[in-house]
Amino acid sequence: MQGFDVDAIRKDFPILSKPVNGKMLAYLDNAATSQKPLAVIDGIKYFYENLNANPMRSIHSLAEKATVAYTEAREKIAKFINASPDEIVFVRNSTEAINLVSMSLEFNRGDRIATTYLEHHSNILPWMRLKDAGVDVDIVDVDENFDLDLEYYKELKENTKLVTVSHESNVSGTINDVKIISRLAHEAGALAFVDAAQSVPHMKVDVKNLGADFLCFSGHKMLGPLGIGVLYISRDVQYGMMPFLLGGEMIRSVKLDKVEYQDVPAVFEAGTQNVEGAYGLGLAVDYLNQIGMQNIEAYEKSLTNHLYKAAEEVYGLSVYSGRSRNRGTIFSFNLKSLHPHDVAYLLDKEGIAIRSGFHCAQPFVEDKLHVEGTARASLYFYNTKSEIDRFIKSLTDINTTYG
Ligand SMILES: Cc1ncc(COP(=O)(O)O)c(C=O)c1O
């Protein structure tokens, strides 16, 4: 972890030094959204003070600056995941990316889609909707450690058109073998979609190495602004995809009897683009690159190990995450028979922010964890061991008072 200085990093995030409920904030809700560094906050102000215009349309100088800002952001983000700029579509978030693919690929009656038990609702519902059109949807099962059943992928059913899987689960923290799953999908003639909403912020993701045809992530979970996300579409599968939003700047020519669409990415970015968001996400990527994704991954690993070790000392804790051989920074739990919302409320009084509920993964939480919700702490590289110690101490205190 060369040059990794968490105290210096924390100074870049103004919100981290603002008290909450009279206590120092310990922000442990990073799987929901990340905090933003000054480089992004100030950069957005700079954008509106210096670069703002409608891009890709007007030819005046300011519009040219906005176009350059948007184009350069796409280039940076492409490089970040080892893609080409013409494989990067800007969307609102991972949810929109998945919906876009579900509506833009052609699915016919009798086609099959395989999603999994570990998915966020956004990687289940858009596919389930296709059932109405006669598409079969399989839900790949998990074992007792919440690892996916790889045997399913080794014997993919003949009519499987698409396999979709999260890189990292937002509840169990399982990091799935998406490279192997993509290879097995391709061997069976299917396409592979990876929901990387929980992985791209935390580790080096190389789309060429993973081999997926589609991959998505949300800017707001990786220091970027809200309302900007990325859908990677490999050049190999772009041909024939139909836009699901129609309108300005996604066409080459419009005659009233014939329309010609642009290529990817423009064809999927109808209407005025979120230039502020793309620009801000580009700055977030600069910031992450400056820290180094390998440094981030190594630091977060030591932080996560510290958390799991410390949690062993808390009486009455049921831990649902981290059982897989390959785990991320998610820590899902319940404390005795307390409702997770009560645990989150009591921690909030101590300035500790976590999430509670189904985490938009109700089938997994109900069918596999057999509970009505969990509490969840999730880490990022600006968290510290002392914040984790505060969190653990607060759980112990809650135990003493309410257990
Ligand atoms: C694994 C996973 N996929 C998709 C999403 C949806 O992300 P967004 O709400 O940014 O669209 C989330 C959000 O938590 C997630 O954790």
Short mmCIF file of C-alpha atoms and ligand atoms in Angstrom, two decimals:
data_model
loop_
_atom_site.label_atom_id
_atom_site.label_comp_id
_atom_site.label_asym_id
_atom_site.label_seq_id
_atom_site.Cartn_x
_atom_site.Cartn_y
_atom_site.Cartn_z
CA MET A 1 0.00 0.00 0.00
CA GLN A 2 2.54 2.47 -1.17
CA GLY A 3 1.84 6.00 0.04
CA PHE A 4 -1.65 5.10 1.32
CA ASP A 5 -2.46 7.58 4.09
CA VAL A 6 -6.05 7.26 5.29
CA ASP A 7 -5.85 10.39 7.49
CA ALA A 8 -4.77 12.48 4.51
CA ILE A 9 -7.46 10.88 2.34
CA ARG A 10 -10.18 11.69 4.89
CA LYS A 11 -9.32 15.39 4.66
CA ASP A 12 -10.46 15.27 1.01
CA PHE A 13 -14.00 14.30 2.13
CA PRO A 14 -15.60 17.27 3.95
CA ILE A 15 -18.69 15.36 5.09
CA LEU A 16 -16.61 12.89 7.10
CA SER A 17 -15.64 15.57 9.62
CA LYS A 18 -19.22 16.86 10.11
CA PRO A 19 -20.84 15.59 13.33
CA VAL A 20 -24.11 13.65 13.19
CA ASN A 21 -26.39 13.67 16.25
CA GLY A 22 -23.59 15.40 18.13
CA LYS A 23 -21.19 12.53 17.43
CA MET A 24 -18.38 12.06 14.92
CA LEU A 25 -19.81 10.50 11.78
CA ALA A 26 -18.75 6.92 11.05
CA TYR A 27 -20.12 6.41 7.56
CA LEU A 28 -20.55 2.66 7.05
CA ASP A 29 -23.22 2.74 4.34
CA ASN A 30 -20.95 2.76 1.32
CA ALA A 31 -22.70 -0.04 -0.54
CA ALA A 32 -25.71 2.31 -0.76
CA THR A 33 -23.69 5.30 -1.91
CA SER A 34 -20.20 6.70 -1.36
CA GLN A 35 -19.18 10.12 -0.09
CA LYS A 36 -17.53 12.60 -2.47
CA PRO A 37 -14.06 14.13 -2.39
CA LEU A 38 -13.43 17.86 -2.90
CA ALA A 39 -11.98 17.08 -6.33
CA VAL A 40 -15.48 16.03 -7.44
CA ILE A 41 -17.45 18.64 -5.46
CA ASP A 42 -15.26 21.54 -6.65
CA GLY A 43 -15.01 20.06 -10.12
CA ILE A 44 -18.78 20.18 -10.58
CA LYS A 45 -18.78 23.84 -9.52
CA TYR A 46 -15.98 24.45 -12.03
CA PHE A 47 -18.03 22.74 -14.71
CA TYR A 48 -21.01 25.07 -14.22
CA GLU A 49 -18.80 28.14 -13.93
CA ASN A 50 -16.72 27.38 -17.02
CA LEU A 51 -17.94 24.59 -19.29
CA ASN A 52 -21.73 24.39 -19.20
CA ALA A 53 -23.64 24.21 -22.48
CA ASN A 54 -25.62 21.56 -24.36
CA PRO A 55 -23.01 19.18 -25.80
CA MET A 56 -22.81 17.50 -29.23
CA ARG A 57 -25.29 19.96 -30.81
CA SER A 58 -24.48 23.66 -30.89
CA ILE A 59 -21.22 24.67 -32.55
CA HIS A 60 -20.38 27.71 -30.41
CA SER A 61 -17.20 27.66 -28.32
CA LEU A 62 -18.85 26.92 -25.01
CA ALA A 63 -20.78 24.00 -26.46
CA GLU A 64 -17.49 22.71 -27.82
CA LYS A 65 -16.04 22.84 -24.30
CA ALA A 66 -19.00 20.89 -22.93
CA THR A 67 -18.60 18.34 -25.72
CA VAL A 68 -14.90 17.96 -24.93
CA ALA A 69 -15.68 17.55 -21.19
CA TYR A 70 -18.22 14.83 -21.99
CA THR A 71 -16.00 13.05 -24.50
CA GLU A 72 -12.93 13.12 -22.28
CA ALA A 73 -14.93 11.72 -19.38
CA ARG A 74 -15.98 8.79 -21.58
CA GLU A 75 -12.36 8.19 -22.54
CA LYS A 76 -11.18 8.19 -18.91
CA ILE A 77 -13.91 5.80 -17.82
CA ALA A 78 -13.24 3.49 -20.76
CA LYS A 79 -9.56 3.33 -19.83
CA PHE A 80 -10.44 2.69 -16.18
CA ILE A 81 -12.09 -0.64 -17.11
CA ASN A 82 -9.93 -1.37 -20.18
CA ALA A 83 -12.71 -0.72 -22.71
CA SER A 84 -12.88 1.50 -25.80
CA PRO A 85 -14.80 4.78 -25.56
CA ASP A 86 -17.30 3.53 -28.15
CA GLU A 87 -18.17 0.67 -25.76
CA ILE A 88 -19.16 3.03 -22.93
CA VAL A 89 -22.79 4.20 -22.68
CA PHE A 90 -23.67 6.78 -20.04
CA VAL A 91 -26.87 5.93 -18.19
CA ARG A 92 -28.40 7.07 -14.90
CA ASN A 93 -27.25 4.11 -12.82
CA SER A 94 -26.86 0.32 -12.83
CA THR A 95 -30.63 -0.08 -12.71
CA GLU A 96 -31.06 1.80 -15.96
CA ALA A 97 -28.18 -0.11 -17.57
CA ILE A 98 -29.83 -3.47 -16.85
CA ASN A 99 -33.24 -2.26 -17.99
CA LEU A 100 -31.67 -0.91 -21.17
CA VAL A 101 -30.19 -4.28 -22.10
CA SER A 102 -33.38 -6.13 -21.19
CA MET A 103 -35.32 -3.89 -23.59
CA SER A 104 -32.74 -3.50 -26.34
CA LEU A 105 -31.72 -7.08 -26.98
CA GLU A 106 -34.13 -9.19 -28.95
CA PHE A 107 -35.64 -11.97 -26.85
CA ASN A 108 -38.04 -14.47 -28.39
CA ARG A 109 -40.56 -16.87 -26.92
CA GLY A 110 -38.64 -19.91 -25.70
CA ASP A 111 -35.38 -18.05 -25.01
CA ARG A 112 -33.93 -18.51 -21.53
CA ILE A 113 -32.22 -16.06 -19.19
CA ALA A 114 -30.24 -17.16 -16.12
CA THR A 115 -30.01 -14.73 -13.22
CA THR A 116 -29.15 -15.72 -9.63
CA TYR A 117 -30.41 -15.80 -6.06
CA LEU A 118 -27.74 -13.27 -5.06
CA GLU A 119 -29.03 -10.44 -7.21
CA HIS A 120 -30.26 -6.98 -6.39
CA HIS A 121 -33.87 -6.49 -7.56
CA SER A 122 -32.54 -4.49 -10.49
CA ASN A 123 -30.92 -7.64 -11.86
CA ILE A 124 -34.06 -9.74 -11.36
CA LEU A 125 -37.10 -7.62 -12.19
CA PRO A 126 -36.20 -6.48 -15.75
CA TRP A 127 -35.65 -10.14 -16.69
CA MET A 128 -38.79 -11.38 -14.91
CA ARG A 129 -40.82 -8.93 -16.96
CA LEU A 130 -39.73 -10.81 -20.09
CA LYS A 131 -41.63 -13.85 -18.82
CA ASP A 132 -44.74 -12.14 -20.19
CA ALA A 133 -43.18 -12.46 -23.66
CA GLY A 134 -42.63 -16.20 -23.18
CA VAL A 135 -39.00 -16.01 -22.03
CA ASP A 136 -37.94 -18.55 -19.36
CA VAL A 137 -36.04 -17.16 -16.39
CA ASP A 138 -33.88 -19.42 -14.20
CA ILE A 139 -32.65 -18.36 -10.77
CA VAL A 140 -29.26 -19.99 -10.15
CA ASP A 141 -29.01 -21.31 -6.60
CA VAL A 142 -26.33 -20.81 -3.94
CA ASP A 143 -24.75 -23.24 -1.47
CA GLU A 144 -24.53 -22.83 2.32
CA ASN A 145 -21.61 -20.38 1.92
CA PHE A 146 -23.63 -18.37 -0.61
CA ASP A 147 -21.36 -19.38 -3.45
CA LEU A 148 -23.15 -19.83 -6.76
CA ASP A 149 -23.79 -23.31 -8.14
CA LEU A 150 -21.16 -23.35 -10.89
CA GLU A 151 -22.45 -26.75 -12.07
CA TYR A 152 -25.52 -24.94 -13.41
CA TYR A 153 -23.33 -22.93 -15.79
CA LYS A 154 -21.37 -26.01 -16.88
CA GLU A 155 -24.57 -27.49 -18.22
CA LEU A 156 -26.41 -24.45 -19.48
CA LYS A 157 -29.72 -25.27 -21.08
CA GLU A 158 -29.64 -25.10 -24.87
CA ASN A 159 -32.01 -22.17 -25.25
CA THR A 160 -30.07 -19.91 -22.85
CA LYS A 161 -29.62 -16.56 -24.51
CA LEU A 162 -28.20 -14.54 -21.62
CA VAL A 163 -26.54 -15.21 -18.29
CA THR A 164 -26.54 -12.32 -15.82
CA VAL A 165 -24.75 -12.19 -12.49
CA SER A 166 -23.46 -9.69 -9.96
CA HIS A 167 -19.71 -9.43 -9.54
CA GLU A 168 -20.22 -8.88 -5.82
CA SER A 169 -23.42 -9.42 -3.86
CA ASN A 170 -24.62 -6.40 -1.90
CA VAL A 171 -25.89 -8.64 0.94
CA SER A 172 -23.63 -11.69 1.25
CA GLY A 173 -20.52 -9.93 -0.01
CA THR A 174 -19.78 -12.96 -2.21
CA ILE A 175 -17.41 -12.13 -5.06
CA ASN A 176 -18.54 -14.32 -7.90
CA ASP A 177 -16.31 -16.03 -10.46
CA VAL A 178 -17.65 -13.89 -13.28
CA LYS A 179 -14.74 -14.68 -15.56
CA ILE A 180 -15.50 -18.40 -15.43
CA ILE A 181 -19.25 -17.78 -15.69
CA SER A 182 -18.74 -15.56 -18.78
CA ARG A 183 -16.56 -18.23 -20.39
CA LEU A 184 -19.11 -20.96 -19.69
CA ALA A 185 -21.90 -18.74 -21.07
CA HIS A 186 -19.97 -18.17 -24.28
CA GLU A 187 -19.17 -21.86 -24.65
CA ALA A 188 -22.91 -22.50 -24.57
CA GLY A 189 -23.59 -19.74 -27.10
CA ALA A 190 -25.10 -17.34 -24.53
CA LEU A 191 -24.28 -13.71 -23.76
CA ALA A 192 -22.86 -12.67 -20.38
CA PHE A 193 -23.93 -9.63 -18.35
CA VAL A 194 -22.04 -8.62 -15.19
CA ASP A 195 -23.59 -6.27 -12.64
CA ALA A 196 -20.43 -4.68 -11.24
CA ALA A 197 -22.16 -2.05 -9.07
CA GLN A 198 -20.40 -3.37 -5.95
CA SER A 199 -17.05 -4.30 -7.49
CA VAL A 200 -15.85 -1.47 -9.74
CA PRO A 201 -15.61 0.95 -6.76
CA HIS A 202 -13.37 -1.47 -4.85
CA MET A 203 -11.11 -3.40 -7.21
CA LYS A 204 -9.43 -3.25 -10.58
CA VAL A 205 -11.99 -4.45 -13.11
CA ASP A 206 -10.77 -5.22 -16.61
CA VAL A 207 -13.64 -5.98 -18.96
CA LYS A 208 -11.42 -7.64 -21.53
CA ASN A 209 -9.99 -9.95 -18.91
CA LEU A 210 -13.44 -10.78 -17.47
CA GLY A 211 -14.77 -11.43 -20.94
CA ALA A 212 -18.35 -10.28 -20.31
CA ASP A 213 -20.42 -8.82 -23.14
CA PHE A 214 -22.14 -6.29 -20.88
CA LEU A 215 -21.08 -4.78 -17.56
CA CYS A 216 -22.62 -1.99 -15.54
CA PHE A 217 -21.82 0.18 -12.53
CA SER A 218 -23.11 3.30 -10.76
CA GLY A 219 -21.00 6.45 -10.45
CA HIS A 220 -22.43 7.41 -7.07
CA LYS A 221 -20.99 4.30 -5.40
CA MET A 222 -17.45 5.22 -6.50
CA LEU A 223 -17.12 8.88 -5.44
CA GLY A 224 -18.99 10.25 -8.47
CA PRO A 225 -22.18 12.31 -8.50
CA LEU A 226 -25.68 10.87 -8.30
CA GLY A 227 -27.49 10.24 -11.57
CA ILE A 228 -24.63 8.93 -13.70
CA GLY A 229 -23.84 5.31 -14.41
CA VAL A 230 -22.06 3.26 -17.02
CA LEU A 231 -23.07 0.44 -19.30
CA TYR A 232 -20.22 -1.30 -21.10
CA ILE A 233 -21.33 -3.03 -24.30
CA SER A 234 -18.63 -5.03 -26.04
CA ARG A 235 -18.19 -4.04 -29.68
CA ASP A 236 -18.81 -7.68 -30.61
CA VAL A 237 -22.46 -7.60 -29.53
CA GLN A 238 -23.52 -4.07 -30.41
CA TYR A 239 -24.90 -4.83 -33.83
CA GLY A 240 -28.68 -5.18 -33.92
CA MET A 241 -29.44 -3.81 -30.46
CA MET A 242 -32.43 -1.47 -30.62
CA PRO A 243 -32.71 1.76 -28.58
CA PHE A 244 -35.37 1.91 -25.89
CA LEU A 245 -35.33 5.71 -25.64
CA LEU A 246 -35.88 7.65 -28.83
CA GLY A 247 -35.26 11.33 -29.44
CA GLY A 248 -32.56 13.92 -29.96
CA GLU A 249 -28.97 13.20 -30.98
CA MET A 250 -29.35 9.44 -31.24
CA ILE A 251 -30.13 9.50 -34.95
CA ARG A 252 -28.22 9.96 -38.19
CA SER A 253 -31.24 10.95 -40.24
CA VAL A 254 -34.98 11.30 -39.69
CA LYS A 255 -37.41 11.21 -42.61
CA LEU A 256 -41.02 10.72 -41.81
CA ASP A 257 -40.93 7.32 -43.51
CA LYS A 258 -37.39 6.23 -42.53
CA VAL A 259 -35.13 6.68 -39.50
CA GLU A 260 -31.43 5.86 -39.32
CA TYR A 261 -29.93 5.50 -35.88
CA GLN A 262 -26.44 6.40 -34.72
CA ASP A 263 -23.99 3.75 -33.52
CA VAL A 264 -23.32 2.88 -29.85
CA PRO A 265 -22.92 4.87 -27.61
CA ALA A 266 -24.95 7.75 -29.12
CA VAL A 267 -27.90 5.51 -30.03
CA PHE A 268 -28.44 4.77 -26.31
CA GLU A 269 -28.03 8.35 -25.09
CA ALA A 270 -31.15 10.05 -26.43
CA GLY A 271 -31.84 13.57 -25.19
CA THR A 272 -29.59 16.06 -23.45
CA GLN A 273 -26.82 14.15 -21.74
CA ASN A 274 -25.82 14.36 -18.07
CA VAL A 275 -22.54 16.16 -18.78
CA GLU A 276 -22.13 17.32 -15.20
CA GLY A 277 -22.43 13.71 -14.06
CA ALA A 278 -20.01 12.32 -16.64
CA TYR A 279 -17.52 15.09 -15.90
CA GLY A 280 -17.82 14.47 -12.15
CA LEU A 281 -17.43 10.72 -12.62
CA GLY A 282 -14.32 11.37 -14.72
CA LEU A 283 -12.88 13.35 -11.80
CA ALA A 284 -13.81 10.53 -9.40
CA VAL A 285 -11.92 8.10 -11.63
CA ASP A 286 -8.90 10.43 -11.61
CA TYR A 287 -9.05 10.43 -7.82
CA LEU A 288 -9.33 6.63 -7.59
CA ASN A 289 -6.42 6.25 -10.03
CA GLN A 290 -4.34 8.61 -7.97
CA ILE A 291 -4.88 6.50 -4.84
CA GLY A 292 -4.49 3.31 -6.90
CA MET A 293 -7.10 0.56 -7.12
CA GLN A 294 -4.59 -1.99 -5.85
CA ASN A 295 -3.93 0.15 -2.76
CA ILE A 296 -7.67 0.51 -2.24
CA GLU A 297 -8.22 -3.22 -2.51
CA ALA A 298 -5.35 -4.07 -0.15
CA TYR A 299 -6.40 -1.51 2.47
CA GLU A 300 -10.04 -2.57 2.32
CA LYS A 301 -9.03 -6.20 2.74
CA SER A 302 -7.20 -5.44 5.98
CA LEU A 303 -10.13 -3.29 7.15
CA THR A 304 -12.64 -6.05 6.35
CA ASN A 305 -10.54 -8.68 8.15
CA HIS A 306 -10.37 -6.37 11.17
CA LEU A 307 -14.15 -6.02 11.14
CA TYR A 308 -14.87 -9.75 10.89
CA LYS A 309 -12.33 -10.54 13.62
CA ALA A 310 -13.68 -7.87 15.98
CA ALA A 311 -17.25 -9.06 15.35
CA GLU A 312 -16.39 -12.46 16.81
CA GLU A 313 -16.35 -10.81 20.24
CA VAL A 314 -19.94 -9.55 20.01
CA TYR A 315 -22.38 -11.84 21.78
CA GLY A 316 -25.59 -12.74 19.92
CA LEU A 317 -24.47 -11.57 16.49
CA SER A 318 -25.72 -13.51 13.44
CA VAL A 319 -23.43 -12.74 10.50
CA TYR A 320 -24.77 -13.52 7.02
CA SER A 321 -21.95 -12.22 4.86
CA GLY A 322 -18.34 -13.12 4.27
CA ARG A 323 -18.81 -16.89 4.21
CA SER A 324 -17.56 -17.23 0.68
CA ARG A 325 -13.87 -17.86 0.00
CA ASN A 326 -13.88 -14.59 -1.86
CA ARG A 327 -15.56 -11.82 0.10
CA GLY A 328 -15.90 -8.05 -0.30
CA THR A 329 -16.44 -5.19 2.13
CA ILE A 330 -20.06 -6.01 3.02
CA PHE A 331 -20.99 -7.04 6.56
CA SER A 332 -24.62 -8.17 6.92
CA PHE A 333 -25.86 -9.16 10.36
CA ASN A 334 -28.60 -9.25 12.94
CA LEU A 335 -28.17 -8.67 16.65
CA LYS A 336 -30.08 -11.16 18.81
CA SER A 337 -33.78 -10.73 18.09
CA LEU A 338 -33.63 -6.97 17.61
CA HIS A 339 -35.18 -5.68 14.41
CA PRO A 340 -32.45 -4.45 12.01
CA HIS A 341 -34.17 -1.04 11.75
CA ASP A 342 -33.90 -0.69 15.53
CA VAL A 343 -30.21 -1.56 15.40
CA ALA A 344 -29.68 1.02 12.62
CA TYR A 345 -31.65 3.61 14.62
CA LEU A 346 -29.61 3.02 17.77
CA LEU A 347 -26.32 3.16 15.86
CA ASP A 348 -27.44 6.39 14.18
CA LYS A 349 -27.79 7.97 17.61
CA GLU A 350 -24.05 7.25 17.99
CA GLY A 351 -23.26 8.87 14.63
CA ILE A 352 -22.80 5.49 12.93
CA ALA A 353 -24.55 5.20 9.56
CA ILE A 354 -25.48 1.71 8.34
CA ARG A 355 -28.34 0.31 6.28
CA SER A 356 -31.11 -2.05 7.33
CA GLY A 357 -33.87 -3.97 5.56
CA PHE A 358 -33.94 -6.17 2.47
CA HIS A 359 -31.22 -4.22 0.63
CA CYS A 360 -33.32 -4.62 -2.55
CA ALA A 361 -32.62 -8.36 -2.44
CA GLN A 362 -35.81 -9.68 -0.86
CA PRO A 363 -35.72 -13.18 -2.45
CA PHE A 364 -32.20 -13.82 -1.12
CA VAL A 365 -32.89 -12.38 2.35
CA GLU A 366 -36.20 -14.24 2.79
CA ASP A 367 -35.45 -17.55 1.07
CA LYS A 368 -31.78 -18.01 1.92
CA LEU A 369 -31.23 -16.08 5.16
CA HIS A 370 -34.77 -16.80 6.42
CA VAL A 371 -35.11 -13.39 8.06
CA GLU A 372 -37.24 -10.32 7.45
CA GLY A 373 -34.22 -8.10 6.92
CA THR A 374 -30.66 -7.56 8.07
CA ALA A 375 -28.50 -4.71 9.24
CA ARG A 376 -25.56 -4.01 6.95
CA ALA A 377 -22.30 -2.15 7.42
CA SER A 378 -20.29 -1.59 4.26
CA LEU A 379 -16.80 -0.13 4.03
CA TYR A 380 -14.82 2.09 1.71
CA PHE A 381 -11.18 3.09 1.66
CA TYR A 382 -11.74 6.24 3.73
CA ASN A 383 -13.00 4.22 6.70
CA THR A 384 -10.66 3.45 9.58
CA LYS A 385 -10.08 0.69 12.10
CA SER A 386 -11.10 3.06 14.87
CA GLU A 387 -14.50 3.61 13.19
CA ILE A 388 -14.94 -0.14 13.09
CA ASP A 389 -13.99 -0.37 16.76
CA ARG A 390 -16.63 2.26 17.57
CA PHE A 391 -19.18 0.28 15.59
CA ILE A 392 -18.33 -2.94 17.43
CA LYS A 393 -18.38 -1.19 20.81
CA SER A 394 -21.79 0.30 20.04
CA LEU A 395 -23.13 -3.17 19.15
CA THR A 396 -21.86 -4.44 22.49
CA ASP A 397 -23.49 -1.50 24.29
CA ILE A 398 -26.80 -2.13 22.48
CA ASN A 399 -26.53 -5.74 23.59
CA THR A 400 -26.09 -4.71 27.20
CA THR A 401 -28.96 -2.23 27.16
CA TYR A 402 -31.52 -3.98 24.97
CA GLY A 403 -30.37 -7.57 24.61
C1 LIG B 1 -25.31 -5.31 -6.79
C2 LIG B 1 -26.13 -4.10 -7.11
N1 LIG B 1 -26.68 -3.99 -8.32
C3 LIG B 1 -27.41 -2.94 -8.68
C4 LIG B 1 -27.64 -1.92 -7.78
C5 LIG B 1 -28.48 -0.76 -8.21
O1 LIG B 1 -27.71 0.40 -8.22
P1 LIG B 1 -28.41 1.79 -8.54
O2 LIG B 1 -29.41 2.02 -7.46
O3 LIG B 1 -27.29 2.77 -8.50
O4 LIG B 1 -29.03 1.67 -9.86
C6 LIG B 1 -27.11 -1.98 -6.51
C7 LIG B 1 -27.38 -0.92 -5.52
O5 LIG B 1 -27.16 -1.04 -4.35
C8 LIG B 1 -26.32 -3.10 -6.16
O6 LIG B 1 -25.78 -3.22 -4.94
#
